[in-house]
Short mmCIF file of C-alpha atoms in Angstrom, two decimals:
data_model
loop_
_atom_site.label_atom_id
_atom_site.label_comp_id
_atom_site.label_asym_id
_atom_site.label_seq_id
_atom_site.Cartn_x
_atom_site.Cartn_y
_atom_site.Cartn_z
CA MET A 1 84.50 64.66 113.45
CA LYS A 2 86.03 66.80 110.71
CA THR A 3 88.77 65.49 108.44
CA LEU A 4 92.30 66.21 109.64
CA VAL A 5 94.29 68.37 107.21
CA SER A 6 98.10 68.39 107.15
CA VAL A 7 99.74 71.65 106.10
CA ILE A 8 103.27 71.01 104.88
CA ILE A 9 105.86 73.81 104.69
CA PRO A 10 109.48 73.44 103.53
CA THR A 11 111.78 76.15 104.89
CA TYR A 12 115.22 77.27 103.79
CA ASN A 13 116.55 80.53 105.26
CA GLU A 14 113.11 82.08 105.71
CA GLU A 15 113.74 83.97 108.97
CA LYS A 16 112.11 87.15 107.60
CA TYR A 17 108.82 85.58 106.56
CA ILE A 18 108.09 82.33 108.43
CA LEU A 19 106.39 84.04 111.39
CA GLY A 20 103.92 85.81 109.11
CA SER A 21 103.04 82.50 107.50
CA LEU A 22 102.60 80.66 110.81
CA ASN A 23 100.55 83.46 112.39
CA THR A 24 98.01 83.29 109.56
CA LEU A 25 97.91 79.49 109.59
CA ILE A 26 97.15 79.04 113.29
CA LEU A 27 94.19 81.43 112.91
CA GLN A 28 92.53 79.44 110.12
CA SER A 29 88.77 78.93 110.40
CA TYR A 30 89.14 75.26 109.44
CA ASN A 31 90.03 72.71 112.09
CA PRO A 32 91.55 70.24 112.82
CA ILE A 33 94.90 70.86 111.15
CA GLU A 34 98.49 69.90 111.80
CA ILE A 35 101.31 72.12 110.56
CA ILE A 36 104.41 70.18 109.53
CA ILE A 37 107.53 72.30 108.95
CA ILE A 38 110.53 70.68 107.28
CA ASP A 39 113.67 72.74 107.69
CA ASP A 40 115.80 72.12 104.62
CA GLY A 41 119.17 72.87 106.19
CA SER A 42 118.68 76.57 106.96
CA THR A 43 121.82 78.48 107.88
CA ASP A 44 120.05 81.49 109.40
CA SER A 45 117.77 81.65 112.44
CA THR A 46 114.75 80.02 110.73
CA LEU A 47 114.93 76.80 112.75
CA LYS A 48 115.20 78.60 116.09
CA ILE A 49 112.25 80.84 115.22
CA ILE A 50 110.16 77.78 114.37
CA GLN A 51 111.20 75.92 117.51
CA ASP A 52 110.30 78.90 119.72
CA PHE A 53 106.96 79.34 117.98
CA SER A 54 106.10 75.63 118.26
CA LYS A 55 106.15 75.90 122.06
CA LYS A 56 103.05 78.11 121.80
CA ASP A 57 100.98 75.84 119.56
CA LYS A 58 100.71 72.04 119.60
CA LYS A 59 99.58 71.98 115.95
CA ILE A 60 103.19 72.51 114.83
CA LYS A 61 105.57 69.63 114.17
CA ILE A 62 109.18 70.14 113.09
CA LEU A 63 111.27 67.88 110.87
CA LYS A 64 114.83 68.49 109.67
CA GLN A 65 116.94 67.44 106.71
CA GLN A 66 120.13 68.51 104.97
CA HIS A 67 119.62 70.92 102.09
CA GLN A 68 118.02 68.83 99.33
CA GLY A 69 115.44 71.21 97.93
CA PRO A 70 111.72 71.82 98.59
CA GLY A 71 110.50 68.77 96.68
CA LYS A 72 112.23 66.27 98.96
CA ALA A 73 111.27 68.32 102.01
CA ARG A 74 107.59 68.17 101.00
CA ASN A 75 107.86 64.42 100.41
CA LEU A 76 109.26 63.93 103.92
CA GLY A 77 106.41 65.98 105.37
CA ALA A 78 103.84 63.94 103.45
CA GLU A 79 105.35 60.67 104.70
CA LYS A 80 105.11 61.83 108.32
CA SER A 81 101.66 63.41 108.02
CA LYS A 82 98.51 62.08 109.68
CA GLY A 83 95.93 64.04 107.72
CA LYS A 84 93.75 62.67 104.93
CA ILE A 85 94.22 65.89 102.95
CA LEU A 86 97.63 67.47 102.34
CA ILE A 87 98.20 71.17 101.73
CA PHE A 88 101.56 72.31 100.37
CA VAL A 89 102.48 75.96 100.89
CA ASP A 90 105.67 78.01 100.98
CA ALA A 91 107.22 79.66 104.02
CA ASP A 92 106.95 83.12 102.44
CA MET A 93 103.18 82.96 101.99
CA GLU A 94 100.38 84.40 104.15
CA PHE A 95 96.73 83.44 104.10
CA ASP A 96 93.18 84.67 104.53
CA LYS A 97 91.46 82.99 107.51
CA ASP A 98 89.24 80.88 105.22
CA TYR A 99 92.08 79.78 102.93
CA ILE A 100 92.21 76.14 104.06
CA LYS A 101 88.45 75.88 104.36
CA ASN A 102 87.95 77.01 100.77
CA LEU A 103 90.77 74.83 99.41
CA VAL A 104 89.58 71.56 100.93
CA GLN A 105 85.83 71.96 100.48
CA PRO A 106 85.65 70.54 96.92
CA ILE A 107 87.82 67.60 98.01
CA LEU A 108 85.60 66.85 101.01
CA GLU A 109 82.55 67.00 98.74
CA GLY A 110 84.13 64.45 96.38
CA LYS A 111 84.17 66.83 93.40
CA THR A 112 87.93 66.54 92.83
CA PHE A 113 91.04 65.09 94.45
CA GLY A 114 93.01 68.33 94.33
CA THR A 115 92.67 72.12 94.25
CA ILE A 116 94.66 75.30 93.72
CA HIS A 117 93.99 78.95 94.53
CA THR A 118 93.47 81.01 91.38
CA THR A 119 95.82 83.90 92.16
CA GLU A 120 98.86 84.53 94.33
CA HIS A 121 98.72 88.17 95.41
CA ILE A 122 101.88 90.13 96.15
CA LEU A 123 102.82 89.97 99.84
CA ASN A 124 105.52 92.66 99.65
CA LYS A 125 103.84 94.99 97.15
CA GLY A 126 105.56 98.03 98.68
CA ASN A 127 108.77 96.88 96.99
CA ILE A 128 109.25 98.02 93.38
CA TRP A 129 110.93 94.80 92.20
CA ALA A 130 108.17 92.71 93.80
CA ARG A 131 105.53 94.78 92.00
CA PHE A 132 107.30 94.31 88.69
CA TRP A 133 107.33 90.53 89.26
CA GLY A 134 103.57 90.91 89.62
CA PRO A 135 100.71 88.82 91.02
CA ARG A 136 100.78 85.26 89.75
CA GLN A 137 97.77 83.76 87.97
CA VAL A 138 98.10 80.01 88.51
CA VAL A 139 95.09 78.68 86.62
CA ASP A 140 94.28 78.53 82.91
CA LYS A 141 91.29 80.09 81.13
CA ASP A 142 89.16 77.14 82.24
CA GLY A 143 90.02 77.73 85.90
CA ASN A 144 92.31 74.72 86.28
CA GLY A 145 95.97 74.49 87.26
CA VAL A 146 99.03 72.27 86.92
CA ILE A 147 100.01 72.80 90.57
CA PHE A 148 98.19 71.14 93.49
CA ARG A 149 98.08 73.16 96.70
CA ALA A 150 95.60 70.77 98.34
CA ILE A 151 95.33 67.09 97.47
CA ALA A 152 93.82 63.95 98.98
CA LYS A 153 96.67 62.02 100.57
CA GLU A 154 95.70 58.83 98.74
CA ALA A 155 95.92 60.63 95.39
CA PHE A 156 99.26 62.20 96.31
CA PHE A 157 100.91 58.84 96.82
CA LYS A 158 99.17 57.39 93.77
CA TYR A 159 100.53 60.07 91.42
CA GLY A 160 103.54 61.30 93.41
CA PRO A 161 105.63 61.95 95.36
CA PHE A 162 107.27 65.13 94.08
CA ASN A 163 110.05 64.62 91.56
CA SER A 164 112.86 66.88 92.76
CA ASP A 165 114.69 66.40 89.44
CA LEU A 166 112.17 68.86 87.95
CA GLY A 167 113.75 71.68 89.97
CA TYR A 168 111.52 74.76 90.15
CA ALA A 169 108.74 72.78 88.44
CA ASP A 170 108.70 69.90 90.94
CA ASP A 171 105.28 71.05 92.17
CA GLN A 172 103.89 70.03 88.76
CA THR A 173 104.72 66.36 89.38
CA ILE A 174 101.14 65.28 90.14
CA TYR A 175 99.84 66.80 86.91
CA LYS A 176 102.69 65.33 84.83
CA ASN A 177 102.06 61.84 86.25
CA SER A 178 98.26 61.88 86.23
CA GLY A 179 97.40 64.15 83.30
CA ILE A 180 94.72 65.67 85.55
CA LYS A 181 94.67 69.34 86.49
CA SER A 182 93.77 70.79 89.86
CA ARG A 183 90.52 72.68 90.31
CA GLY A 184 90.85 76.42 90.88
CA VAL A 185 89.03 77.77 93.92
CA ASP A 186 88.52 81.19 95.46
CA ALA A 187 91.07 80.95 98.27
CA THR A 188 93.10 84.07 99.05
CA CYS A 189 96.83 83.95 99.67
CA TYR A 190 99.78 86.32 99.41
CA HIS A 191 103.24 85.31 98.19
CA LYS A 192 106.50 87.17 98.74
CA ASN A 193 108.08 88.14 95.41
CA PRO A 194 111.80 88.76 94.84
CA SER A 195 112.55 92.08 96.52
CA SER A 196 116.01 92.92 95.18
CA LEU A 197 117.74 92.61 91.83
CA LEU A 198 119.88 89.82 93.27
CA GLU A 199 116.75 87.91 94.29
CA VAL A 200 115.21 88.53 90.86
CA TYR A 201 118.36 87.14 89.25
CA LYS A 202 118.54 84.04 91.49
CA GLN A 203 114.84 83.21 91.14
CA SER A 204 115.02 83.60 87.36
CA LYS A 205 118.11 81.41 87.19
CA TRP A 206 116.31 78.70 89.16
CA ILE A 207 113.32 78.89 86.82
CA GLY A 208 115.59 78.87 83.75
CA SER A 209 117.41 75.75 84.90
CA SER A 210 114.05 74.00 85.38
CA TYR A 211 112.39 74.68 82.02
CA SER A 212 110.67 71.51 80.81
CA PHE A 213 111.27 72.12 77.08
CA LYS A 214 112.32 68.74 75.67
CA ILE A 215 114.72 70.39 73.22
CA LEU A 216 116.94 71.33 76.18
CA ASP A 217 117.68 67.63 76.71
CA ILE A 218 118.58 66.91 73.06
CA PRO A 219 122.31 67.38 72.29
CA ILE A 220 123.16 69.84 69.50
CA LEU A 221 119.52 70.85 69.08
CA ASN A 222 119.56 72.44 72.51
CA LEU A 223 122.37 74.71 71.35
CA LEU A 224 119.89 76.38 69.01
CA VAL A 225 118.18 77.78 72.09
CA ILE A 226 121.20 79.97 72.90
CA PRO A 227 121.29 82.14 69.74
CA SER A 228 117.48 82.18 69.63
CA TYR A 229 117.37 83.53 73.18
CA ILE A 230 120.05 86.14 72.47
CA ILE A 231 118.26 87.37 69.33
CA LEU A 232 114.63 87.27 70.44
CA VAL A 233 114.73 88.39 74.08
CA PRO A 234 115.96 91.96 73.38
CA PHE A 235 113.00 92.51 71.05
CA TYR A 236 110.65 91.12 73.69
CA VAL A 237 112.15 93.40 76.33
CA ILE A 238 111.67 96.43 74.06
CA TYR A 239 108.03 95.42 73.51
CA LEU A 240 107.44 95.13 77.26
CA ILE A 241 109.07 98.50 77.92
CA ILE A 242 106.90 100.25 75.30
CA LYS A 243 103.83 98.57 76.76
CA LYS A 244 104.84 99.71 80.25
CA ILE A 245 105.31 103.31 79.08
CA PHE A 246 101.80 103.43 77.62
CA GLU A 247 100.22 101.70 80.63
CA ASN A 248 102.08 103.70 83.27
CA LYS A 249 103.32 107.17 82.41
CA SER A 250 105.54 107.38 85.51
CA ARG A 251 109.32 107.04 85.39
CA GLU A 252 109.11 103.50 86.68
CA HIS A 253 109.67 102.21 83.15
CA ILE A 254 113.40 102.96 83.61
CA ALA A 255 113.56 100.69 86.66
CA TYR A 256 111.37 98.21 84.80
CA PHE A 257 114.00 98.01 82.06
CA ILE A 258 116.66 97.15 84.66
CA PHE A 259 114.30 94.57 86.17
CA LEU A 260 113.70 92.87 82.80
CA ILE A 261 117.41 92.75 81.92
CA THR A 262 118.15 91.16 85.31
CA LYS A 263 115.28 88.69 85.00
CA TYR A 264 116.17 87.46 81.53
CA ALA A 265 119.90 87.37 82.30
CA GLY A 266 119.15 85.05 85.23
CA SER A 267 116.88 82.91 83.08
CA PHE A 268 119.56 82.67 80.39
CA VAL A 269 122.25 81.59 82.86
CA GLY A 270 119.83 78.97 84.22
CA ILE A 271 119.27 77.60 80.72
CA LEU A 272 123.03 77.43 80.15
CA GLN A 273 123.42 75.43 83.37
CA ARG A 274 120.68 73.11 82.23
CA ILE A 275 122.37 72.53 78.85
CA PHE A 276 126.04 72.35 79.82
CA LEU A 277 126.00 71.19 83.44
CA LYS A 278 122.98 68.89 83.06
CA ARG A 279 121.55 69.98 86.39
CA LYS A 280 118.72 71.91 87.88
CA LEU A 281 118.99 74.17 90.90
CA LYS A 282 117.39 73.33 94.24
#
């Protein structure tokens, strides 16, 4: 009998994308799987959509919690899982039919205890802001990553669970605790990028509040980050604009300028929250 795999998905106001994710998961070539969805206090119709969908497929299990962030939601899913391998994905992702098969194969063969896909392709590439955000390369030059999408359950509880205090970077907990990187594998997935300037701003603010630079936790020294950011970022933005103009001769570089200003403004506000409010966003 094949090894049971538990796919764990935290959801928070994902009514636009959760069906796409679930439709690609139930058609996976690998079986058996269980799909554990943890609704993190959604205020839209996400929970109802999941509940209706679960009536069609017995693989789906639903858990609920008050809004505490994706890290704690994933931990709850892991605690309630029955599989020997855990896969952590987001509600705004869609997958090739062999995604799970390719992710878990090295683990089943005993070559590693955890894996990561090499690239997250753009799910909503028809949107200009999503294209500017770009596909995400999640492995280093050696083909390894600091995020674990698939991990043996035993290893997860040895080096985890996720530390929600890390904010946006909570999915790097296993690497931070073990010092071991995940193995990159050829598994195809698509991730929804921010599709409006407001979403770009909010996502960047979340990332900014979660930066792991130690200087941000050192009083007085962390204040040096503020003038450095104000001085250096405009030059970096100009460099990126010039690069964009030479790479793409269309007029998109004007919109790209607006995108960059929004992105780095959000990141800056997130850093300020980290320094002055001593908190990370969830």
